Amino acid sequence: MNFQPLIPELSVSDFEKSLSFYTQVLKFRVEFQRPEHQFAFLSCRGCQLMITQEHATWRTGTLEHPYGRGINLAMLVDMLDVLLHSLQEHHYPLFAEPAEHWYRQGQILLGRREFLVMDPDGYLLRFAQSLGERPV
């Protein structure tokens, strides 16, 4: 397995609940796990993240819901409709409904269809699927 240069590690309040959300609802795969430390390394279509039961070692301040204030984790995927269907099947609410956005990068626009969802601890996840590019 190739590790990405940046891999977020999320402290979670209920490891089993978060693991279930990421694997059953969002279709992440467990690449490896250390059950004795309530830790899992997860991946989905090249996106990688780690979850671990919160503990004092990494705590920089008080953790209260929603965790991760001020950040959203953007993930480019090729299966947006599969994720949306799974979230709907599990009756899991979206933070922002799917919408089309175009972002300027130099002299081109990058198209994305994307939605936002909060994980059980309130981490904001932004899933996007490419719509291609066009000139500015």
PDB file of C-alpha atoms in Angstrom:
ATOM      1  CA  MET A   1       0.000   0.000   0.000  1.00  0.00           C
ATOM      2  CA  ASN A   2       1.202   3.489  -0.824  1.00  0.00           C
ATOM      3  CA  PHE A   3       0.745   6.072   1.887  1.00  0.00           C
ATOM      4  CA  GLN A   4      -0.312   9.559   0.796  1.00  0.00           C
ATOM      5  CA  PRO A   5       1.966  12.406   1.959  1.00  0.00           C
ATOM      6  CA  LEU A   6      -0.829  13.840   4.118  1.00  0.00           C
ATOM      7  CA  ILE A   7      -3.139  11.527   6.047  1.00  0.00           C
ATOM      8  CA  PRO A   8      -5.562  13.051   8.572  1.00  0.00           C
ATOM      9  CA  GLU A   9      -5.951  11.191  11.861  1.00  0.00           C
ATOM     10  CA  LEU A  10      -9.282  11.896  13.526  1.00  0.00           C
ATOM     11  CA  SER A  11      -9.812  11.486  17.256  1.00  0.00           C
ATOM     12  CA  VAL A  12     -13.283  10.035  17.749  1.00  0.00           C
ATOM     13  CA  SER A  13     -15.533   9.765  20.796  1.00  0.00           C
ATOM     14  CA  ASP A  14     -16.888   6.283  19.971  1.00  0.00           C
ATOM     15  CA  PHE A  15     -14.484   4.211  17.887  1.00  0.00           C
ATOM     16  CA  GLU A  16     -16.940   1.440  16.927  1.00  0.00           C
ATOM     17  CA  LYS A  17     -19.628   3.928  15.896  1.00  0.00           C
ATOM     18  CA  SER A  18     -17.150   5.866  13.728  1.00  0.00           C
ATOM     19  CA  LEU A  19     -15.689   2.705  12.215  1.00  0.00           C
ATOM     20  CA  SER A  20     -19.181   1.559  11.294  1.00  0.00           C
ATOM     21  CA  PHE A  21     -20.021   4.945   9.744  1.00  0.00           C
ATOM     22  CA  TYR A  22     -16.869   5.072   7.620  1.00  0.00           C
ATOM     23  CA  THR A  23     -16.949   1.437   6.499  1.00  0.00           C
ATOM     24  CA  GLN A  24     -20.654   0.651   6.202  1.00  0.00           C
ATOM     25  CA  VAL A  25     -22.100   4.024   5.215  1.00  0.00           C
ATOM     26  CA  LEU A  26     -19.219   5.698   3.354  1.00  0.00           C
ATOM     27  CA  LYS A  27     -17.732   2.481   1.934  1.00  0.00           C
ATOM     28  CA  PHE A  28     -14.194   3.005   3.245  1.00  0.00           C
ATOM     29  CA  ARG A  29     -12.050  -0.119   3.460  1.00  0.00           C
ATOM     30  CA  VAL A  30     -10.049  -1.030   6.562  1.00  0.00           C
ATOM     31  CA  GLU A  31      -6.454  -1.264   5.355  1.00  0.00           C
ATOM     32  CA  PHE A  32      -5.197  -2.232   8.792  1.00  0.00           C
ATOM     33  CA  GLN A  33      -6.384  -1.985  12.344  1.00  0.00           C
ATOM     34  CA  ARG A  34      -4.965  -2.099  15.865  1.00  0.00           C
ATOM     35  CA  PRO A  35      -8.011  -3.116  17.931  1.00  0.00           C
ATOM     36  CA  GLU A  36      -6.017  -2.983  21.165  1.00  0.00           C
ATOM     37  CA  HIS A  37      -5.525   0.761  20.537  1.00  0.00           C
ATOM     38  CA  GLN A  38      -8.933   1.389  18.947  1.00  0.00           C
ATOM     39  CA  PHE A  39      -7.220   2.537  15.766  1.00  0.00           C
ATOM     40  CA  ALA A  40      -7.959   1.945  12.082  1.00  0.00           C
ATOM     41  CA  PHE A  41      -6.328   3.068   8.846  1.00  0.00           C
ATOM     42  CA  LEU A  42      -9.040   3.513   6.203  1.00  0.00           C
ATOM     43  CA  SER A  43      -9.072   4.161   2.467  1.00  0.00           C
ATOM     44  CA  CYS A  44     -11.603   4.870  -0.243  1.00  0.00           C
ATOM     45  CA  ARG A  45     -10.620   5.339  -3.896  1.00  0.00           C
ATOM     46  CA  GLY A  46      -7.171   6.737  -3.004  1.00  0.00           C
ATOM     47  CA  CYS A  47      -8.419   8.861  -0.093  1.00  0.00           C
ATOM     48  CA  GLN A  48      -6.846   7.852   3.203  1.00  0.00           C
ATOM     49  CA  LEU A  49      -7.596   8.675   6.812  1.00  0.00           C
ATOM     50  CA  MET A  50      -7.070   7.242  10.250  1.00  0.00           C
ATOM     51  CA  ILE A  51      -9.474   7.123  13.165  1.00  0.00           C
ATOM     52  CA  THR A  52      -8.557   6.541  16.778  1.00  0.00           C
ATOM     53  CA  GLN A  53     -10.426   6.609  20.053  1.00  0.00           C
ATOM     54  CA  GLU A  54      -9.712   9.977  21.644  1.00  0.00           C
ATOM     55  CA  HIS A  55      -7.062   9.941  24.348  1.00  0.00           C
ATOM     56  CA  ALA A  56      -4.856  12.445  26.136  1.00  0.00           C
ATOM     57  CA  THR A  57      -1.710  11.796  24.062  1.00  0.00           C
ATOM     58  CA  TRP A  58      -2.864  13.869  21.061  1.00  0.00           C
ATOM     59  CA  ARG A  59      -5.293  16.233  22.776  1.00  0.00           C
ATOM     60  CA  THR A  60      -4.442  19.908  22.289  1.00  0.00           C
ATOM     61  CA  GLY A  61      -7.615  21.238  23.889  1.00  0.00           C
ATOM     62  CA  THR A  62     -11.126  20.353  24.929  1.00  0.00           C
ATOM     63  CA  LEU A  63     -12.940  18.098  22.485  1.00  0.00           C
ATOM     64  CA  GLU A  64     -16.596  18.894  22.155  1.00  0.00           C
ATOM     65  CA  HIS A  65     -19.061  18.333  19.351  1.00  0.00           C
ATOM     66  CA  PRO A  66     -18.679  19.271  16.547  1.00  0.00           C
ATOM     67  CA  TYR A  67     -15.052  18.184  16.323  1.00  0.00           C
ATOM     68  CA  GLY A  68     -12.821  19.701  13.654  1.00  0.00           C
ATOM     69  CA  ARG A  69     -14.305  23.192  13.672  1.00  0.00           C
ATOM     70  CA  GLY A  70     -12.958  25.289  10.851  1.00  0.00           C
ATOM     71  CA  ILE A  71     -11.868  22.457   8.592  1.00  0.00           C
ATOM     72  CA  ASN A  72     -13.523  20.296   5.988  1.00  0.00           C
ATOM     73  CA  LEU A  73     -11.870  17.227   4.560  1.00  0.00           C
ATOM     74  CA  ALA A  74     -12.263  17.337   0.781  1.00  0.00           C
ATOM     75  CA  MET A  75     -12.184  14.015  -1.055  1.00  0.00           C
ATOM     76  CA  LEU A  76     -12.376  13.614  -4.818  1.00  0.00           C
ATOM     77  CA  VAL A  77     -14.203  10.388  -5.655  1.00  0.00           C
ATOM     78  CA  ASP A  78     -15.720   8.754  -8.731  1.00  0.00           C
ATOM     79  CA  MET A  79     -18.775   7.356  -6.941  1.00  0.00           C
ATOM     80  CA  LEU A  80     -20.738  10.302  -5.590  1.00  0.00           C
ATOM     81  CA  ASP A  81     -24.140   8.757  -6.322  1.00  0.00           C
ATOM     82  CA  VAL A  82     -23.166   5.508  -4.561  1.00  0.00           C
ATOM     83  CA  LEU A  83     -22.272   7.491  -1.428  1.00  0.00           C
ATOM     84  CA  LEU A  84     -25.453   9.543  -1.595  1.00  0.00           C
ATOM     85  CA  HIS A  85     -27.555   6.402  -1.983  1.00  0.00           C
ATOM     86  CA  SER A  86     -25.841   4.752   0.988  1.00  0.00           C
ATOM     87  CA  LEU A  87     -26.330   7.826   3.173  1.00  0.00           C
ATOM     88  CA  GLN A  88     -30.014   7.877   2.204  1.00  0.00           C
ATOM     89  CA  GLU A  89     -30.398   4.134   2.896  1.00  0.00           C
ATOM     90  CA  HIS A  90     -28.908   4.641   6.362  1.00  0.00           C
ATOM     91  CA  HIS A  91     -31.121   7.710   6.971  1.00  0.00           C
ATOM     92  CA  TYR A  92     -27.995   9.784   7.528  1.00  0.00           C
ATOM     93  CA  PRO A  93     -28.535  13.536   7.042  1.00  0.00           C
ATOM     94  CA  LEU A  94     -26.468  15.692   4.720  1.00  0.00           C
ATOM     95  CA  PHE A  95     -24.951  18.961   5.891  1.00  0.00           C
ATOM     96  CA  ALA A  96     -25.231  20.397   2.352  1.00  0.00           C
ATOM     97  CA  GLU A  97     -27.134  18.887  -0.560  1.00  0.00           C
ATOM     98  CA  PRO A  98     -25.304  17.961  -3.789  1.00  0.00           C
ATOM     99  CA  ALA A  99     -24.519  21.006  -5.920  1.00  0.00           C
ATOM    100  CA  GLU A 100     -22.360  21.905  -8.904  1.00  0.00           C
ATOM    101  CA  HIS A 101     -19.433  24.255  -8.278  1.00  0.00           C
ATOM    102  CA  TRP A 102     -16.732  25.618 -10.570  1.00  0.00           C
ATOM    103  CA  TYR A 103     -13.394  26.660  -9.069  1.00  0.00           C
ATOM    104  CA  ARG A 104     -10.865  28.816 -10.920  1.00  0.00           C
ATOM    105  CA  GLN A 105      -7.352  27.466 -11.230  1.00  0.00           C
ATOM    106  CA  GLY A 106      -5.362  29.916 -13.315  1.00  0.00           C
ATOM    107  CA  GLN A 107      -7.082  30.179 -16.693  1.00  0.00           C
ATOM    108  CA  ILE A 108      -9.362  27.164 -16.318  1.00  0.00           C
ATOM    109  CA  LEU A 109     -12.389  26.278 -14.239  1.00  0.00           C
ATOM    110  CA  LEU A 110     -12.523  22.901 -12.489  1.00  0.00           C
ATOM    111  CA  GLY A 111     -16.047  21.553 -12.173  1.00  0.00           C
ATOM    112  CA  ARG A 112     -17.160  19.580  -9.158  1.00  0.00           C
ATOM    113  CA  ARG A 113     -20.463  18.076  -8.081  1.00  0.00           C
ATOM    114  CA  GLU A 114     -20.195  17.884  -4.328  1.00  0.00           C
ATOM    115  CA  PHE A 115     -22.003  17.507  -1.026  1.00  0.00           C
ATOM    116  CA  LEU A 116     -21.121  17.852   2.648  1.00  0.00           C
ATOM    117  CA  VAL A 117     -21.817  15.433   5.484  1.00  0.00           C
ATOM    118  CA  MET A 118     -20.766  15.451   9.134  1.00  0.00           C
ATOM    119  CA  ASP A 119     -19.419  12.252  10.642  1.00  0.00           C
ATOM    120  CA  PRO A 120     -20.720  11.110  14.067  1.00  0.00           C
ATOM    121  CA  ASP A 121     -18.327  13.492  15.851  1.00  0.00           C
ATOM    122  CA  GLY A 122     -19.058  16.450  13.617  1.00  0.00           C
ATOM    123  CA  TYR A 123     -16.023  16.348  11.323  1.00  0.00           C
ATOM    124  CA  LEU A 124     -17.146  17.965   8.081  1.00  0.00           C
ATOM    125  CA  LEU A 125     -16.523  15.777   5.020  1.00  0.00           C
ATOM    126  CA  ARG A 126     -16.790  17.171   1.494  1.00  0.00           C
ATOM    127  CA  PHE A 127     -17.136  14.560  -1.246  1.00  0.00           C
ATOM    128  CA  ALA A 128     -16.749  15.768  -4.826  1.00  0.00           C
ATOM    129  CA  GLN A 129     -16.841  14.214  -8.277  1.00  0.00           C
ATOM    130  CA  SER A 130     -15.158  15.871 -11.244  1.00  0.00           C
ATOM    131  CA  LEU A 131     -17.273  17.530 -13.926  1.00  0.00           C
ATOM    132  CA  GLY A 132     -14.231  18.287 -16.057  1.00  0.00           C
ATOM    133  CA  GLU A 133     -12.697  21.629 -16.938  1.00  0.00           C
ATOM    134  CA  ARG A 134     -13.492  24.602 -19.079  1.00  0.00           C
ATOM    135  CA  PRO A 135     -11.781  27.910 -19.853  1.00  0.00           C
ATOM    136  CA  VAL A 136     -12.433  30.919 -17.640  1.00  0.00           C
TER     137      VAL A 136
END
